[in-house]
PDB file of C-alpha atoms in Angstrom:
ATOM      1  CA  UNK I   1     -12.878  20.966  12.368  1.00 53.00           C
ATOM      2  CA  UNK I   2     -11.660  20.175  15.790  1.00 59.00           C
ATOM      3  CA  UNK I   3      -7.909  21.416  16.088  1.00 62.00           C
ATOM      4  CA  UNK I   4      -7.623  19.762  19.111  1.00 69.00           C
ATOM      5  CA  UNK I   5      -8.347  16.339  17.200  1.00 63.00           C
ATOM      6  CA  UNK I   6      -5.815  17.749  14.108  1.00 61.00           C
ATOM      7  CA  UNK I   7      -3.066  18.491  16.741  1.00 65.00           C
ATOM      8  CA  UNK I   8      -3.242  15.056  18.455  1.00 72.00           C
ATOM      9  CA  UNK I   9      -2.936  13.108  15.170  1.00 66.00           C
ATOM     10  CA  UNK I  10       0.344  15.042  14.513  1.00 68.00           C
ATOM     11  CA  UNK I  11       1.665  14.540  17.847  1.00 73.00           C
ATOM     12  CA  UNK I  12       0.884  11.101  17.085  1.00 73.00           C
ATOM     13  CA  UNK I  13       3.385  10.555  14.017  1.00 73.00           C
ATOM     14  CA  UNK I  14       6.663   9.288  14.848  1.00 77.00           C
ATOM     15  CA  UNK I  15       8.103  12.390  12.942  1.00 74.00           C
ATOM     16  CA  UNK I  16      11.451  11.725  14.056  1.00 80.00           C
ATOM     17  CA  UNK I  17      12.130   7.676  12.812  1.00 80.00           C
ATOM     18  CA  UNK I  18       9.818   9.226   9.590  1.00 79.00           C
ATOM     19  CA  UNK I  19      12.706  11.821   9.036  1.00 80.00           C
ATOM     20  CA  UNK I  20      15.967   9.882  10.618  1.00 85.00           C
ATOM     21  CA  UNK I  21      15.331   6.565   8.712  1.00 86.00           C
ATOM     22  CA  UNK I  22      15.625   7.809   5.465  1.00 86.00           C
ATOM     23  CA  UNK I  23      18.739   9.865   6.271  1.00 88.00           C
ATOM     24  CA  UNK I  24      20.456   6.800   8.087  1.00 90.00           C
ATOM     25  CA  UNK I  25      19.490   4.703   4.655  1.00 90.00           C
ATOM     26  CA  UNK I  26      21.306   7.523   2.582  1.00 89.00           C
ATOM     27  CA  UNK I  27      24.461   7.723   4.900  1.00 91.00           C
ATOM     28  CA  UNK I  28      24.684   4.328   5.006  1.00 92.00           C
ATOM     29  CA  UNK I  29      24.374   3.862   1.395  1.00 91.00           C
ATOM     30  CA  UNK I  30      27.333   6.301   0.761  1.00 92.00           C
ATOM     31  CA  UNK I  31      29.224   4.370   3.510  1.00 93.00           C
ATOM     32  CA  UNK I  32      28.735   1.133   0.977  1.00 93.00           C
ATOM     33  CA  UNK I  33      29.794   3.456  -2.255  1.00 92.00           C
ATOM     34  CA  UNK I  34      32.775   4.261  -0.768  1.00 92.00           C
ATOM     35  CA  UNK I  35      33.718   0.585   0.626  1.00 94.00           C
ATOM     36  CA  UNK I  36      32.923  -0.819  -2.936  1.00 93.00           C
ATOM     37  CA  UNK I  37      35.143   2.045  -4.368  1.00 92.00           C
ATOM     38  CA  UNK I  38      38.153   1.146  -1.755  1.00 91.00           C
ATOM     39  CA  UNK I  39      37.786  -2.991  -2.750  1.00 92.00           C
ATOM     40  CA  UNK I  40      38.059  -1.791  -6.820  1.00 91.00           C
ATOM     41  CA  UNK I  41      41.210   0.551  -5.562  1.00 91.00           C
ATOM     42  CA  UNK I  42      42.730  -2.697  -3.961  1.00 90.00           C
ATOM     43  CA  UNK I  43      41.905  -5.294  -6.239  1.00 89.00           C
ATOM     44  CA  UNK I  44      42.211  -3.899  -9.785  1.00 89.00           C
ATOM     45  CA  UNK I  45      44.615  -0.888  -9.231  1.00 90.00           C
ATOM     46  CA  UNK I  46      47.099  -1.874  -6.928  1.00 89.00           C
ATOM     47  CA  UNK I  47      47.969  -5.654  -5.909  1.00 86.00           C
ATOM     48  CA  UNK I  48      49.947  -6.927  -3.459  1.00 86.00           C
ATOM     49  CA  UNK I  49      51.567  -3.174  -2.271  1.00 85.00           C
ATOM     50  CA  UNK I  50      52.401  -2.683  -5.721  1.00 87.00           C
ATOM     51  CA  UNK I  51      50.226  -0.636  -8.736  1.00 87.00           C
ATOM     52  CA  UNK I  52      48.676  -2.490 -11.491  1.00 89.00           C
ATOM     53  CA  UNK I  53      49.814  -1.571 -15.282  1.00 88.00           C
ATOM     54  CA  UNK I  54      49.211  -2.580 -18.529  1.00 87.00           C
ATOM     55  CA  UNK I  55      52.743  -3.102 -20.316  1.00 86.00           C
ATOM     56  CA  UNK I  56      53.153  -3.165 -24.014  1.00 86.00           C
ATOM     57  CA  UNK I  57      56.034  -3.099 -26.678  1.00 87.00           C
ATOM     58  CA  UNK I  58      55.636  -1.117 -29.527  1.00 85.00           C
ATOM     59  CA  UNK I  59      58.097  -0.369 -32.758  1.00 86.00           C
ATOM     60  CA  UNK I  60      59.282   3.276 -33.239  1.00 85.00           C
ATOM     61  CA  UNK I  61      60.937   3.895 -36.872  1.00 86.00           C
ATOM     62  CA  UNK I  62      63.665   6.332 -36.372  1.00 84.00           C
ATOM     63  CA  UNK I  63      64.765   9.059 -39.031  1.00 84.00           C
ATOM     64  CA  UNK I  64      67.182  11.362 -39.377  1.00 83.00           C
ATOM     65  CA  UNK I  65      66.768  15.241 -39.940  1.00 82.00           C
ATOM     66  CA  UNK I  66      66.674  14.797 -43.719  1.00 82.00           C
ATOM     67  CA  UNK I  67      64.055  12.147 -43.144  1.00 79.00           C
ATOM     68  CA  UNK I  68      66.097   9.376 -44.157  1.00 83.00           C
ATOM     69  CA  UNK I  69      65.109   6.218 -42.339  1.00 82.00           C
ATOM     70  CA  UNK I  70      67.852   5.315 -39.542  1.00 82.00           C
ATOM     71  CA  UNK I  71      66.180   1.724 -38.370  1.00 85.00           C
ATOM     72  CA  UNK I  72      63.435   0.372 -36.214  1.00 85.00           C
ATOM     73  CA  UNK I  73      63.912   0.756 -32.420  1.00 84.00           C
ATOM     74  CA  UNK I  74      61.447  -1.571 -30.230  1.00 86.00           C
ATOM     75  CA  UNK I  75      60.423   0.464 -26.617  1.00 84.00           C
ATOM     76  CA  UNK I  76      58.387  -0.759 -23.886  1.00 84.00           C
ATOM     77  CA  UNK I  77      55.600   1.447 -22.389  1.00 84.00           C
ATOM     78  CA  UNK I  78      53.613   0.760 -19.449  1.00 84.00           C
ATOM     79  CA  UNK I  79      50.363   2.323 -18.359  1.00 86.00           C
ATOM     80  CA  UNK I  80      48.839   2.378 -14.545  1.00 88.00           C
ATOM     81  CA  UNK I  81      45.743   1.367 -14.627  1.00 89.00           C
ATOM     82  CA  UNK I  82      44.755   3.709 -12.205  1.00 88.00           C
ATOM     83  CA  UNK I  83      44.947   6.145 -14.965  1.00 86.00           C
ATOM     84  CA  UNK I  84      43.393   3.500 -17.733  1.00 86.00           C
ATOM     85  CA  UNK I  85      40.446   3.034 -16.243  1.00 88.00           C
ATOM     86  CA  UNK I  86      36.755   4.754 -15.028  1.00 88.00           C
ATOM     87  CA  UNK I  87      37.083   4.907 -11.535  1.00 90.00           C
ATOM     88  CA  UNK I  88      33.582   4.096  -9.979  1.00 90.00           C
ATOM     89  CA  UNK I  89      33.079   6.805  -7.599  1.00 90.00           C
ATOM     90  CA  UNK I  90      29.256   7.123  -6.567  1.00 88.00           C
ATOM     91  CA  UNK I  91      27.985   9.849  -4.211  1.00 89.00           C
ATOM     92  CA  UNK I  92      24.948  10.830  -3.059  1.00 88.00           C
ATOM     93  CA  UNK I  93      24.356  14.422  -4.031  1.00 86.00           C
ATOM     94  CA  UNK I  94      20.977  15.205  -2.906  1.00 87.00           C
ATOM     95  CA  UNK I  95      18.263  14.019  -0.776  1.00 86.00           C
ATOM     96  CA  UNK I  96      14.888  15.014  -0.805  1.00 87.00           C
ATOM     97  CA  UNK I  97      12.343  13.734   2.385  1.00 84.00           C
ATOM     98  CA  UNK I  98       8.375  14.677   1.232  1.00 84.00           C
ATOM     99  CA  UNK I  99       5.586  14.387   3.692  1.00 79.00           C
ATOM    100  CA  UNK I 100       2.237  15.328   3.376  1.00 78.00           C
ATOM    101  CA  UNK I 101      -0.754  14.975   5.710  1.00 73.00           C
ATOM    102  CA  UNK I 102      -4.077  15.380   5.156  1.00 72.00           C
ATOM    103  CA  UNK I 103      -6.982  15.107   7.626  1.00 67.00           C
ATOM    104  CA  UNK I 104     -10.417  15.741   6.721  1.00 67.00           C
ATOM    105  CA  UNK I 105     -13.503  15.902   9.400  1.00 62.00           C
ATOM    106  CA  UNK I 106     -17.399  16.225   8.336  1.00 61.00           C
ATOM    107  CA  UNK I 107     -19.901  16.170  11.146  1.00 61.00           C
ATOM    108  CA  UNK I 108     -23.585  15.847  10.832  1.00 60.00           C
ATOM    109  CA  UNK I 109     -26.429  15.851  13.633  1.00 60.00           C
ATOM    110  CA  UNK I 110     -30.323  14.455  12.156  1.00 61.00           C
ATOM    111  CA  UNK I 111     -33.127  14.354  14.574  1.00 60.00           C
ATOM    112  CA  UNK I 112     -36.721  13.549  14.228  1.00 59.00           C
ATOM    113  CA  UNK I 113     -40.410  13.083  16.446  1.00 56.00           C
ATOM    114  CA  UNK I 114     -42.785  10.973  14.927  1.00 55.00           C
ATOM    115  CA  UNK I 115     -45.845  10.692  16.322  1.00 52.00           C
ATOM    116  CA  UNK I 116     -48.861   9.057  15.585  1.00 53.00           C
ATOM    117  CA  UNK I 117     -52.480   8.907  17.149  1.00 48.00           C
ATOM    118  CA  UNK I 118     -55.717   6.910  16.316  1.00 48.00           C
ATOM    119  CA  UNK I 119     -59.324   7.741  18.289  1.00 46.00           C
ATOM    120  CA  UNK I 120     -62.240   5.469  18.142  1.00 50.00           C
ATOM    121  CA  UNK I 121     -65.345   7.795  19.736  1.00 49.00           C
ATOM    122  CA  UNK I 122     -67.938   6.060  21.802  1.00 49.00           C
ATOM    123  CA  UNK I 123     -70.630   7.359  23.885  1.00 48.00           C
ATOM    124  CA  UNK I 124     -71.199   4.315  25.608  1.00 50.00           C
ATOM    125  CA  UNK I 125     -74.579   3.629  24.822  1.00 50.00           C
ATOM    126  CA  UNK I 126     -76.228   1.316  21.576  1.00 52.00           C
ATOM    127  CA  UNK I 127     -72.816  -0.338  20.029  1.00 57.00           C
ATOM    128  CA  UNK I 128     -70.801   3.015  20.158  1.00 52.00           C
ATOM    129  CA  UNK I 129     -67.391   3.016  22.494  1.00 59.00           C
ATOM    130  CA  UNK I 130     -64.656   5.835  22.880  1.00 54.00           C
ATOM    131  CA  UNK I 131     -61.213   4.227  22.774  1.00 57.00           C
ATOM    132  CA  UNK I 132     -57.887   6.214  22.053  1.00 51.00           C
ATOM    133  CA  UNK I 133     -54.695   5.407  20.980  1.00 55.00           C
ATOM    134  CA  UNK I 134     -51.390   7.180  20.707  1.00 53.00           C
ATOM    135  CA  UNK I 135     -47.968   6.588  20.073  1.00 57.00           C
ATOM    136  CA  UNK I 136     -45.273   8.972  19.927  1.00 54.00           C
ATOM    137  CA  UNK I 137     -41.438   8.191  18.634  1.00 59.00           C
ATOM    138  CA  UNK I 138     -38.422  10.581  18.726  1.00 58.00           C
ATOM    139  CA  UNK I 139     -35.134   9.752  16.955  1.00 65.00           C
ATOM    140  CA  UNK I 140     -31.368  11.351  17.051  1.00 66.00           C
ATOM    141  CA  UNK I 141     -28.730  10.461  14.889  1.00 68.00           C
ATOM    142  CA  UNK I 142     -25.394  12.229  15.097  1.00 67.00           C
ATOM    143  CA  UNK I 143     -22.449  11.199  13.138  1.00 70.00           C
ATOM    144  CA  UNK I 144     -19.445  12.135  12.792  1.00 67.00           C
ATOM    145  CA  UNK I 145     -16.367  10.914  10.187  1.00 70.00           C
ATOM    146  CA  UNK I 146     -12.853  11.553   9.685  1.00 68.00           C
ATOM    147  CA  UNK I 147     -10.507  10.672   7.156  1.00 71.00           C
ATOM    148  CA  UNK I 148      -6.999  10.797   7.202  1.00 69.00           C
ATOM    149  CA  UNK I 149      -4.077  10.542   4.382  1.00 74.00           C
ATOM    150  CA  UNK I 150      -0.375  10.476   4.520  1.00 72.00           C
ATOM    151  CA  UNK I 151       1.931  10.720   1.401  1.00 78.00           C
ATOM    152  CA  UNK I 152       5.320  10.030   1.791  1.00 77.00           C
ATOM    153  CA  UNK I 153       8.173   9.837  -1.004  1.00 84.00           C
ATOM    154  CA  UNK I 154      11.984   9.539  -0.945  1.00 84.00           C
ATOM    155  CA  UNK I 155      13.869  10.904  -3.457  1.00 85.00           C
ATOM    156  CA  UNK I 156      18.162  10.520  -4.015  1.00 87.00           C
ATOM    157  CA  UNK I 157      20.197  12.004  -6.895  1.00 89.00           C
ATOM    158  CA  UNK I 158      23.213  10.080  -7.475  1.00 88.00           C
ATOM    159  CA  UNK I 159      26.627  11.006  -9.877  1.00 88.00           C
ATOM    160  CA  UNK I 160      29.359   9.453 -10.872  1.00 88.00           C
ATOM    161  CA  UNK I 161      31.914  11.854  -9.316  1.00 86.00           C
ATOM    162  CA  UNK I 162      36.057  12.117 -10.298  1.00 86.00           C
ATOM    163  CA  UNK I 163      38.339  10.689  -7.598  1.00 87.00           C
ATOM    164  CA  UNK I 164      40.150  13.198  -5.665  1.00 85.00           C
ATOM    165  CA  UNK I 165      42.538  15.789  -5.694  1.00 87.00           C
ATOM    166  CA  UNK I 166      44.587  13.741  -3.793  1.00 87.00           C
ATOM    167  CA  UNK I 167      44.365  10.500  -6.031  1.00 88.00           C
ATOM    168  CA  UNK I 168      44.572  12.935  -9.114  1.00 89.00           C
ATOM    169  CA  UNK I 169      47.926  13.784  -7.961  1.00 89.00           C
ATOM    170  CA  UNK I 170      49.009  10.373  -7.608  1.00 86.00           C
ATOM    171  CA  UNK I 171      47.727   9.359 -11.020  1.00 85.00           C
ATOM    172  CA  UNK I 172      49.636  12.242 -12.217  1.00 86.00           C
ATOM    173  CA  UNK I 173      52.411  10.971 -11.158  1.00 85.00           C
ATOM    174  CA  UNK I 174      52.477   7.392 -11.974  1.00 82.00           C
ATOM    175  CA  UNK I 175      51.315   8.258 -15.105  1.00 81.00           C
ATOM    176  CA  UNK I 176      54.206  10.313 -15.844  1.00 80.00           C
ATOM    177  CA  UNK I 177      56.479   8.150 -14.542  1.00 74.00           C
ATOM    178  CA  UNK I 178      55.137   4.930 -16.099  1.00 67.00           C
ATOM    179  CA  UNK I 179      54.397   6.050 -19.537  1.00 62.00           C
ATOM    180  CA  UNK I 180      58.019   7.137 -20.899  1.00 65.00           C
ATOM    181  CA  UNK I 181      58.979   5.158 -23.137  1.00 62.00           C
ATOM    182  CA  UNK I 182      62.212   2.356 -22.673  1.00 60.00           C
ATOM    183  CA  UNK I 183      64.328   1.651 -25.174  1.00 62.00           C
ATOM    184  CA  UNK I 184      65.652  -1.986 -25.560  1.00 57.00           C
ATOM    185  CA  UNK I 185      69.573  -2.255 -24.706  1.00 53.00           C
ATOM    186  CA  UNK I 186      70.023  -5.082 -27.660  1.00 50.00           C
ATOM    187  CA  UNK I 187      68.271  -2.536 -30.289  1.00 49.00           C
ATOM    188  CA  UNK I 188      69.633   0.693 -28.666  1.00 48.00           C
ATOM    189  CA  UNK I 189      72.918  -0.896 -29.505  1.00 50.00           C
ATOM    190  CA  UNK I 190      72.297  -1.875 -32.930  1.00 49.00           C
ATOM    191  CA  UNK I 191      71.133   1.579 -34.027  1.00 50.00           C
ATOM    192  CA  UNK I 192      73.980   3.079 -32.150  1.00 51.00           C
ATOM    193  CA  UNK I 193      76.597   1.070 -34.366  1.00 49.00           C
ATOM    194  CA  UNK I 194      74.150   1.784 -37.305  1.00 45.00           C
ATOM    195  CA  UNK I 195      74.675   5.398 -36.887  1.00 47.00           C
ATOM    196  CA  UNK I 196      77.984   5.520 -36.619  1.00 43.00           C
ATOM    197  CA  UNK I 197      78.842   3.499 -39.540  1.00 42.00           C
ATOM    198  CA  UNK I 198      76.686   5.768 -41.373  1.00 46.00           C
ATOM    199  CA  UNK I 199      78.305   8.692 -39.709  1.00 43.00           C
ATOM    200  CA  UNK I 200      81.688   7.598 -41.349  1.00 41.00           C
ATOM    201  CA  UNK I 201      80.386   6.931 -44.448  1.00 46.00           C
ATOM    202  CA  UNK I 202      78.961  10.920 -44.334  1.00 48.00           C
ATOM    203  CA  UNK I 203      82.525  11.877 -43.367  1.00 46.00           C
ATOM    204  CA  UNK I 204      84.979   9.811 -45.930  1.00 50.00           C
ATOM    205  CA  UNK I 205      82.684  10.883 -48.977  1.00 50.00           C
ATOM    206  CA  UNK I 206      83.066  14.339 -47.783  1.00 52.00           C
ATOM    207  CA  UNK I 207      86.967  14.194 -47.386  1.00 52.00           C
ATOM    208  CA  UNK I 208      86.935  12.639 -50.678  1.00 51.00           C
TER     209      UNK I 208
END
């Protein structure tokens, strides 16, 4: 095989747009991940400056230590939905860039003489004559045939990563925040007097 021939059909391959596009598609991929992440940030978690929640009421019975029931107190509870929901982080952990070349050459030289001669013997005298004939042929044939395959495959892992330490912080903190429980004045109220009557109920039986 001529290495010559190999060398020039490698130096022939535009190695460098074979190797650069595929790691400009991945980069620029990630670049779109992360703009799709920022517009779900913007438009689901946090609107107009302010973050999104999910806000609820709820009914809490209350009891005392003996487990007597005291009432029913009503408290509001609101959620972030940065910490409700899956945040859609994609990233592109791995990228794998396989190339393969194969070049295959086969030469093959044939030659061959033909030759061929007829005689036709005559004296020259009654009806005999001397004639001769001759004919003589040489072929070559060289060929010579090269074949040449490329295989090339692309291959990305992609995960669902958690958002960040920063963002975790944050959720932390809203979450914490956001989540305690508010009692309603009107119903706060209500108890209150509810407990005190009972309270001086407790007392004049015990005087008594």
């Amino acid at each position: 095989m001529n290495e010559k021939f190999i060398g020039s059909v490698i130096n022939a391959l535009p190695l460098e747009h074979m190797i650069g596009g595929p790691l400009q598609a991945m980069i620029k991929a990630q670049i779109q991940a992360t703009k799709s992440y920022t517009d779900f940030l913007l438009s689901v978690c946090i609107k107009d400056g302010k973050a999104n929640a999910v806000q609820f009421d709820y009914d809490e019975t209350v009891v005392d230590e003996q487990g007597v029931v005291q009432g029913v107190m009503t408290k509001t509870m609101r959620i972030p939905l940065l910490a409700a929901v899956t945040h859609p982080i994609i990233c592109i952990e791995e990228g794998t860039i396989d190339f393969e070349l194969e070049i295959s050459q086969s030469e093959s030289d044939s030659s061959s003489t033909e030759a061929e001669a007829s005689l036709e013997a005559s004296v020259g005298w009654g009806p005999f004559r001397a004639k001769v004939t001759g004919r003589v042929s040489h072929k070559s044939e060289q060929t010579r045939k090269t074949d040449t395959r490329a295989k090339y495959s692309i291959h990305t892992q992609v995960k669902r990563q958690d958002p960040p330490e920063a963002l975790m912080r944050v959720i932390d903190f809203l979450t914490e925040s956001a989540t305690k429980p508010v009692v309603h004045k009107t119903n706060s109220e209500k108890l209150g007097e509810f407990q005190t009557t009972e309270t001086l109920q407790q007392k004049e039986k015990q005087a008594a």
